[in-house]
């Protein structure tokens, strides 16, 4: 039995995040002392902090029924193997360990089929406003996420995904109760909170760029995504609990119903031919149905409807790029990226020819799998 949070089991990820949090707070103390013109020794500091991974479960995330029935014959997998983890930040307050912040993440490693391979999904966050001193509360909570992004980048993950969605009134994401004075953040405030994390991560060299789900996979037929096109939902990362899988189910069910009512058999309208080749500068595919919105004629019916559905909420579906697109594209192709150069050293003209294709991905040869499946801190 553990009598204190600091006695809970540690792992490399919890130690890494806790160390990074400590460093961020030390810098904040120095900055505060400078701003107030006082010695750093008299700055009130956050004491008794512990970061722990409270759960780590390896499971298979099943593809939902409508999606699988429509696209399985085109290669849609039945499931995606994933590691789910819950990270918690504790503080000892008046001798009592209080869980202040919790984050649920889904990690899809190298053994996972594309397009989920080497992606992470930050699923749920929740917190209570008991952190002391409160002036460092936001910094502490954001630092946990920043250090997590730093850690998974070192392990070889190339993209993180966040759905910025405040809870509806009465809903509780992780904690069953919150202080009465704690307000639920509005949509724009929560979104900005996440983008502030991305900006700080960019400044520290963790994040290369941020974009949104629509810009990545729907604009001009998905020309911005690593593979250069996204003709159907099989091109989209598919995360448990995310908005996208549920919306796909609804759209596919409606399309099938329309087909039945019109006397047609439900069919796969995946475009396999007739798609013009794309030039290096990109190809505008489709016409605008309203100002600022592109309906792409080279994506299937489900993709077109999905693009329409998410357009007005696209800024809430945040994509955080940790490695460059060339790295992500090589991962999508299933190549061995264990010796891929750092982004600063990457030379596009030489990379693809120099990267060796993985010849054996069996579990007994896990040199390729290990960076994105274990808690080992490695460059790729």
Short mmCIF file of C-alpha atoms in Angstrom, two decimals:
data_model
loop_
_atom_site.label_atom_id
_atom_site.label_comp_id
_atom_site.label_asym_id
_atom_site.label_seq_id
_atom_site.Cartn_x
_atom_site.Cartn_y
_atom_site.Cartn_z
CA UNK A 1 0.00 0.00 0.00
CA UNK A 2 1.37 3.40 -0.97
CA UNK A 3 0.91 6.02 1.73
CA UNK A 4 1.94 8.95 -0.46
CA UNK A 5 1.85 9.88 -4.13
CA UNK A 6 5.64 9.92 -4.31
CA UNK A 7 5.61 6.24 -3.32
CA UNK A 8 3.53 5.26 -6.36
CA UNK A 9 5.50 3.37 -9.02
CA UNK A 10 7.65 5.54 -11.27
CA UNK A 11 8.56 5.02 -14.91
CA UNK A 12 10.76 6.78 -17.43
CA UNK A 13 7.90 8.84 -18.74
CA UNK A 14 6.78 10.06 -15.30
CA UNK A 15 10.35 10.90 -14.30
CA UNK A 16 10.89 12.76 -17.59
CA UNK A 17 7.71 14.84 -17.23
CA UNK A 18 8.34 15.55 -13.56
CA UNK A 19 11.89 16.67 -14.29
CA UNK A 20 10.76 18.94 -17.10
CA UNK A 21 8.03 20.41 -14.89
CA UNK A 22 10.61 21.13 -12.18
CA UNK A 23 12.88 22.89 -14.68
CA UNK A 24 9.99 25.00 -16.02
CA UNK A 25 9.03 26.06 -12.50
CA UNK A 26 12.60 26.99 -11.63
CA UNK A 27 12.73 29.28 -14.66
CA UNK A 28 9.38 30.78 -13.64
CA UNK A 29 10.67 31.48 -10.12
CA UNK A 30 13.67 33.32 -11.54
CA UNK A 31 11.49 35.31 -13.91
CA UNK A 32 9.10 36.25 -11.09
CA UNK A 33 11.98 37.34 -8.87
CA UNK A 34 13.37 39.51 -11.66
CA UNK A 35 9.97 41.10 -12.37
CA UNK A 36 9.35 41.86 -8.69
CA UNK A 37 12.90 42.93 -7.97
CA UNK A 38 13.35 40.40 -5.19
CA UNK A 39 15.58 37.47 -4.45
CA UNK A 40 14.49 34.17 -5.93
CA UNK A 41 14.81 32.70 -2.42
CA UNK A 42 11.74 34.62 -1.24
CA UNK A 43 9.53 33.72 -4.21
CA UNK A 44 6.73 31.41 -3.07
CA UNK A 45 7.35 28.04 -4.69
CA UNK A 46 5.30 24.97 -5.55
CA UNK A 47 6.24 22.18 -3.17
CA UNK A 48 5.47 18.49 -2.95
CA UNK A 49 4.82 17.81 -6.64
CA UNK A 50 4.77 14.30 -8.09
CA UNK A 51 3.97 13.09 -11.60
CA UNK A 52 2.93 9.48 -12.06
CA UNK A 53 1.53 7.30 -14.84
CA UNK A 54 -1.50 5.94 -13.03
CA UNK A 55 -2.55 3.44 -15.68
CA UNK A 56 -1.02 1.88 -18.79
CA UNK A 57 -3.15 -0.56 -20.77
CA UNK A 58 -2.36 -2.19 -24.09
CA UNK A 59 -5.52 -2.90 -26.05
CA UNK A 60 -7.03 -3.00 -29.51
CA UNK A 61 -9.26 -0.15 -30.60
CA UNK A 62 -11.95 -1.66 -32.85
CA UNK A 63 -13.08 0.17 -35.97
CA UNK A 64 -16.80 0.86 -35.68
CA UNK A 65 -19.37 -1.12 -37.66
CA UNK A 66 -20.44 1.23 -40.46
CA UNK A 67 -16.89 2.27 -41.28
CA UNK A 68 -15.63 -1.31 -41.33
CA UNK A 69 -18.53 -2.67 -43.42
CA UNK A 70 -18.10 0.03 -46.06
CA UNK A 71 -14.30 0.06 -46.34
CA UNK A 72 -13.02 -3.34 -45.19
CA UNK A 73 -12.84 -4.62 -48.77
CA UNK A 74 -10.55 -1.69 -49.57
CA UNK A 75 -8.16 -2.58 -46.78
CA UNK A 76 -9.66 -0.91 -43.71
CA UNK A 77 -8.25 -2.74 -40.66
CA UNK A 78 -10.60 -4.25 -38.09
CA UNK A 79 -8.74 -2.60 -35.22
CA UNK A 80 -5.75 -0.51 -34.19
CA UNK A 81 -3.43 -1.66 -31.38
CA UNK A 82 -2.92 1.15 -28.88
CA UNK A 83 -1.37 1.94 -25.52
CA UNK A 84 -3.67 4.01 -23.29
CA UNK A 85 -2.16 5.90 -20.37
CA UNK A 86 -3.34 8.20 -17.62
CA UNK A 87 -0.85 10.77 -16.34
CA UNK A 88 -1.51 12.48 -13.02
CA UNK A 89 0.00 15.48 -11.24
CA UNK A 90 -0.17 15.35 -7.44
CA UNK A 91 0.68 17.98 -4.85
CA UNK A 92 1.05 17.50 -1.13
CA UNK A 93 -1.12 20.23 0.42
CA UNK A 94 -1.21 20.47 4.21
CA UNK A 95 0.04 16.92 4.46
CA UNK A 96 -2.57 15.51 2.06
CA UNK A 97 -1.73 14.33 -1.47
CA UNK A 98 -4.20 15.90 -3.90
CA UNK A 99 -4.60 14.80 -7.51
CA UNK A 100 -4.74 18.14 -9.31
CA UNK A 101 -4.44 17.30 -12.99
CA UNK A 102 -5.09 14.18 -15.07
CA UNK A 103 -4.47 13.51 -18.75
CA UNK A 104 -5.53 10.47 -20.78
CA UNK A 105 -3.49 9.72 -23.89
CA UNK A 106 -3.60 7.12 -26.65
CA UNK A 107 -0.31 6.08 -28.23
CA UNK A 108 -0.34 4.26 -31.56
CA UNK A 109 3.09 2.75 -32.09
CA UNK A 110 5.03 1.56 -35.11
CA UNK A 111 3.31 -1.83 -35.04
CA UNK A 112 -0.03 -0.07 -35.65
CA UNK A 113 -1.41 0.16 -39.22
CA UNK A 114 -1.32 3.49 -41.05
CA UNK A 115 -2.62 6.12 -40.78
CA UNK A 116 -2.53 5.82 -36.96
CA UNK A 117 1.07 4.61 -36.92
CA UNK A 118 3.32 6.72 -34.64
CA UNK A 119 0.60 9.18 -33.70
CA UNK A 120 -0.61 10.15 -30.23
CA UNK A 121 -4.04 11.39 -29.27
CA UNK A 122 -4.50 13.54 -26.17
CA UNK A 123 -7.97 12.42 -25.29
CA UNK A 124 -9.10 13.91 -21.98
CA UNK A 125 -7.74 16.53 -19.61
CA UNK A 126 -9.21 17.55 -16.29
CA UNK A 127 -8.01 19.58 -13.34
CA UNK A 128 -9.03 21.18 -10.08
CA UNK A 129 -7.96 24.67 -8.98
CA UNK A 130 -6.11 23.70 -5.82
CA UNK A 131 -2.55 24.07 -7.09
CA UNK A 132 -0.39 26.20 -4.79
CA UNK A 133 0.76 28.87 -5.39
CA UNK A 134 -1.94 29.68 -7.91
CA UNK A 135 0.27 32.06 -9.91
CA UNK A 136 2.09 28.99 -11.30
CA UNK A 137 -0.96 26.77 -11.81
CA UNK A 138 -1.42 27.31 -15.56
CA UNK A 139 2.30 26.97 -16.16
CA UNK A 140 2.40 23.69 -14.23
CA UNK A 141 -0.54 22.11 -16.04
CA UNK A 142 0.67 23.23 -19.45
CA UNK A 143 4.20 22.04 -18.68
CA UNK A 144 2.93 18.50 -18.09
CA UNK A 145 1.56 18.48 -21.65
CA UNK A 146 4.65 20.15 -23.11
CA UNK A 147 6.97 17.62 -21.47
CA UNK A 148 4.74 14.78 -22.66
CA UNK A 149 5.05 16.06 -26.23
CA UNK A 150 8.80 16.35 -25.80
CA UNK A 151 8.96 12.78 -24.51
CA UNK A 152 6.91 11.15 -27.27
CA UNK A 153 8.83 13.08 -29.92
CA UNK A 154 12.05 11.59 -28.54
CA UNK A 155 10.45 8.15 -28.79
CA UNK A 156 9.69 8.60 -32.49
CA UNK A 157 6.07 9.74 -32.67
CA UNK A 158 5.57 12.27 -35.44
CA UNK A 159 2.17 13.86 -34.77
CA UNK A 160 -0.06 14.63 -31.79
CA UNK A 161 -3.80 15.24 -32.09
CA UNK A 162 -6.03 17.22 -29.75
CA UNK A 163 -9.78 17.73 -29.84
CA UNK A 164 -10.42 20.93 -27.94
CA UNK A 165 -13.89 20.37 -26.52
CA UNK A 166 -15.02 21.80 -23.16
CA UNK A 167 -17.41 19.59 -21.19
CA UNK A 168 -21.11 20.22 -21.49
CA UNK A 169 -22.87 21.47 -18.34
CA UNK A 170 -23.10 18.61 -15.86
CA UNK A 171 -20.45 16.49 -17.58
CA UNK A 172 -17.27 15.51 -15.77
CA UNK A 173 -14.34 14.23 -17.83
CA UNK A 174 -12.13 12.69 -15.11
CA UNK A 175 -12.89 14.14 -11.69
CA UNK A 176 -16.34 13.51 -10.26
CA UNK A 177 -16.47 16.95 -8.72
CA UNK A 178 -14.85 20.38 -9.00
CA UNK A 179 -14.62 23.37 -6.66
CA UNK A 180 -17.73 25.53 -6.79
CA UNK A 181 -15.64 28.54 -7.80
CA UNK A 182 -14.08 26.72 -10.76
CA UNK A 183 -15.71 27.70 -14.03
CA UNK A 184 -15.95 25.57 -17.16
CA UNK A 185 -13.81 27.21 -19.86
CA UNK A 186 -15.57 28.53 -22.92
CA UNK A 187 -14.76 26.99 -26.29
CA UNK A 188 -12.55 29.84 -27.49
CA UNK A 189 -10.70 30.06 -24.17
CA UNK A 190 -9.92 26.35 -24.09
CA UNK A 191 -8.80 26.37 -27.70
CA UNK A 192 -6.46 29.28 -27.03
CA UNK A 193 -5.12 27.46 -23.96
CA UNK A 194 -4.08 24.58 -26.21
CA UNK A 195 -2.61 26.88 -28.84
CA UNK A 196 -0.58 28.60 -26.12
CA UNK A 197 0.91 25.17 -25.34
CA UNK A 198 1.73 24.69 -29.01
CA UNK A 199 3.39 28.11 -29.19
CA UNK A 200 5.52 27.39 -26.12
CA UNK A 201 6.44 24.00 -27.56
CA UNK A 202 7.49 25.63 -30.83
CA UNK A 203 9.71 28.05 -28.95
CA UNK A 204 11.44 25.10 -27.29
CA UNK A 205 11.93 23.21 -30.55
CA UNK A 206 9.46 20.43 -29.72
CA UNK A 207 6.74 21.31 -32.23
CA UNK A 208 7.46 22.15 -35.86
CA UNK A 209 4.05 23.52 -36.74
CA UNK A 210 0.37 23.31 -35.90
CA UNK A 211 -2.57 22.99 -38.23
CA UNK A 212 -6.10 21.65 -38.06
CA UNK A 213 -7.81 18.50 -39.28
CA UNK A 214 -9.64 20.19 -42.14
CA UNK A 215 -6.57 21.93 -43.54
CA UNK A 216 -4.58 18.72 -43.30
CA UNK A 217 -6.98 16.20 -44.79
CA UNK A 218 -9.72 18.04 -46.69
CA UNK A 219 -8.27 21.15 -48.31
CA UNK A 220 -7.57 20.43 -51.99
CA UNK A 221 -8.18 16.72 -51.53
CA UNK A 222 -5.78 16.38 -48.62
CA UNK A 223 -2.76 17.79 -50.41
CA UNK A 224 -1.38 19.01 -47.06
CA UNK A 225 -1.32 15.58 -45.45
CA UNK A 226 1.92 13.52 -45.50
CA UNK A 227 0.76 11.26 -48.35
CA UNK A 228 -0.47 14.19 -50.47
CA UNK A 229 -4.05 12.96 -50.84
CA UNK A 230 -6.94 11.76 -48.70
CA UNK A 231 -9.56 10.21 -51.00
CA UNK A 232 -11.59 8.37 -48.33
CA UNK A 233 -11.88 7.96 -44.53
CA UNK A 234 -9.21 5.25 -44.52
CA UNK A 235 -6.75 8.12 -45.00
CA UNK A 236 -7.77 9.69 -41.69
CA UNK A 237 -6.29 8.96 -38.25
CA UNK A 238 -8.93 7.02 -36.35
CA UNK A 239 -8.83 7.52 -32.56
CA UNK A 240 -10.98 6.01 -29.85
CA UNK A 241 -13.31 8.60 -28.34
CA UNK A 242 -12.55 11.20 -31.00
CA UNK A 243 -15.19 13.19 -32.90
CA UNK A 244 -14.26 11.84 -36.34
CA UNK A 245 -15.17 8.11 -35.94
CA UNK A 246 -18.62 8.94 -34.59
CA UNK A 247 -19.33 11.38 -37.40
CA UNK A 248 -18.18 8.84 -40.00
CA UNK A 249 -20.64 6.31 -38.58
CA UNK A 250 -23.51 8.77 -38.88
CA UNK A 251 -22.57 9.80 -42.42
CA UNK A 252 -22.11 6.24 -43.72
CA UNK A 253 -25.45 5.19 -42.18
CA UNK A 254 -27.18 8.14 -43.87
CA UNK A 255 -25.54 7.41 -47.23
CA UNK A 256 -26.64 3.76 -47.04
CA UNK A 257 -30.17 4.81 -46.12
CA UNK A 258 -30.31 7.19 -49.08
CA UNK A 259 -29.11 4.43 -51.38
CA UNK A 260 -31.82 2.08 -50.12
CA UNK A 261 -34.55 4.69 -50.54
CA UNK A 262 -33.40 5.45 -54.07
CA UNK A 263 -33.42 1.75 -54.97
CA UNK A 264 -29.65 1.48 -55.26
CA UNK A 265 -27.51 -1.03 -53.45
CA UNK A 266 -25.15 0.45 -50.85
CA UNK A 267 -21.85 0.64 -52.60
CA UNK A 268 -18.32 1.81 -52.12
CA UNK A 269 -17.88 5.11 -53.92
CA UNK A 270 -14.16 5.19 -53.22
CA UNK A 271 -12.47 6.87 -56.17
CA UNK A 272 -9.90 4.52 -57.67
CA UNK A 273 -9.46 6.04 -61.11
CA UNK A 274 -9.89 9.26 -62.97
CA UNK A 275 -8.06 11.28 -60.34
CA UNK A 276 -5.74 13.73 -62.07
CA UNK A 277 -2.08 13.56 -61.17
CA UNK A 278 -1.01 16.32 -58.86
CA UNK A 279 1.73 18.72 -59.77
CA UNK A 280 4.31 19.86 -57.29
CA UNK A 281 2.41 23.07 -56.70
CA UNK A 282 -0.83 21.24 -55.99
CA UNK A 283 -4.10 20.93 -57.84
CA UNK A 284 -7.31 22.67 -56.92
CA UNK A 285 -9.84 19.87 -57.05
CA UNK A 286 -13.46 20.97 -56.89
CA UNK A 287 -15.54 24.13 -56.62
CA UNK A 288 -16.57 26.38 -53.76
CA UNK A 289 -20.10 25.86 -52.48
CA UNK A 290 -19.81 28.89 -50.22
CA UNK A 291 -17.13 31.49 -49.44
CA UNK A 292 -14.04 29.94 -47.95
CA UNK A 293 -15.17 26.31 -48.18
CA UNK A 294 -13.87 23.88 -50.77
CA UNK A 295 -15.89 20.84 -51.81
CA UNK A 296 -13.46 18.43 -53.38
CA UNK A 297 -14.67 16.36 -56.27
CA UNK A 298 -11.87 13.79 -55.89
CA UNK A 299 -12.84 12.67 -52.41
CA UNK A 300 -15.63 10.19 -51.93
CA UNK A 301 -19.13 11.07 -50.74
CA UNK A 302 -18.39 10.30 -47.11
CA UNK A 303 -15.29 12.50 -47.13
CA UNK A 304 -17.15 15.39 -48.75
CA UNK A 305 -19.88 15.25 -46.12
CA UNK A 306 -17.37 14.86 -43.32
CA UNK A 307 -15.48 17.91 -44.56
CA UNK A 308 -18.70 19.91 -44.52
CA UNK A 309 -19.51 18.65 -41.02
CA UNK A 310 -16.20 19.67 -39.44
CA UNK A 311 -15.55 22.90 -41.34
CA UNK A 312 -17.08 25.22 -38.74
CA UNK A 313 -15.27 23.46 -35.88
CA UNK A 314 -11.98 22.83 -37.66
CA UNK A 315 -9.92 25.00 -35.32
CA UNK A 316 -10.89 22.71 -32.45
CA UNK A 317 -9.38 19.66 -34.18
CA UNK A 318 -5.74 20.51 -33.59
CA UNK A 319 -2.84 18.75 -35.29
CA UNK A 320 0.57 19.18 -33.69
CA UNK A 321 3.46 18.21 -35.96
CA UNK A 322 6.45 16.91 -34.01
CA UNK A 323 8.49 15.64 -36.99
CA UNK A 324 8.54 16.81 -40.59
CA UNK A 325 6.13 15.54 -43.23
CA UNK A 326 8.81 13.53 -45.00
CA UNK A 327 9.35 11.52 -41.83
CA UNK A 328 5.59 11.06 -41.43
CA UNK A 329 5.24 9.95 -45.06
CA UNK A 330 8.00 7.37 -44.60
CA UNK A 331 6.18 6.08 -41.52
CA UNK A 332 2.93 5.88 -43.50
CA UNK A 333 4.73 3.77 -46.12
CA UNK A 334 5.99 1.42 -43.42
CA UNK A 335 9.66 2.26 -43.90
CA UNK A 336 12.36 1.79 -41.29
CA UNK A 337 12.91 5.25 -39.82
CA UNK A 338 15.19 4.16 -36.97
CA UNK A 339 18.15 5.96 -38.58
CA UNK A 340 16.20 8.93 -39.90
CA UNK A 341 18.10 12.21 -39.35
CA UNK A 342 16.87 14.92 -37.02
CA UNK A 343 14.64 17.52 -38.65
CA UNK A 344 17.42 20.12 -38.56
CA UNK A 345 19.73 17.75 -40.47
CA UNK A 346 17.16 16.46 -42.93
CA UNK A 347 17.89 16.89 -46.65
CA UNK A 348 14.80 16.16 -48.80
CA UNK A 349 16.75 15.22 -51.92
CA UNK A 350 18.66 12.46 -50.16
CA UNK A 351 16.27 11.12 -47.57
CA UNK A 352 14.01 8.71 -49.40
CA UNK A 353 16.85 6.99 -51.22
CA UNK A 354 18.84 6.63 -48.03
CA UNK A 355 16.03 5.23 -45.90
CA UNK A 356 15.96 1.42 -45.77
CA UNK A 357 12.60 -0.28 -46.06
CA UNK A 358 11.77 -2.38 -43.00
CA UNK A 359 12.15 -6.03 -43.98
CA UNK A 360 10.92 -7.63 -40.81
CA UNK A 361 8.50 -6.16 -38.29
CA UNK A 362 8.10 -9.32 -36.22
CA UNK A 363 7.87 -8.85 -32.47
CA UNK A 364 11.12 -10.71 -31.91
CA UNK A 365 12.89 -7.99 -33.94
CA UNK A 366 11.55 -4.90 -32.24
CA UNK A 367 14.29 -2.41 -33.00
CA UNK A 368 11.76 -0.54 -35.16
CA UNK A 369 8.84 -1.02 -32.79
CA UNK A 370 10.56 -0.03 -29.58
CA UNK A 371 10.84 3.75 -30.07
CA UNK A 372 7.08 4.14 -30.35
CA UNK A 373 5.85 1.36 -28.08
CA UNK A 374 7.93 1.50 -24.91
CA UNK A 375 8.79 4.24 -22.47
CA UNK A 376 12.40 4.29 -23.60
CA UNK A 377 13.69 7.76 -24.47
CA UNK A 378 15.29 7.44 -27.88
CA UNK A 379 15.77 9.83 -30.75
CA UNK A 380 13.64 7.88 -33.23
#
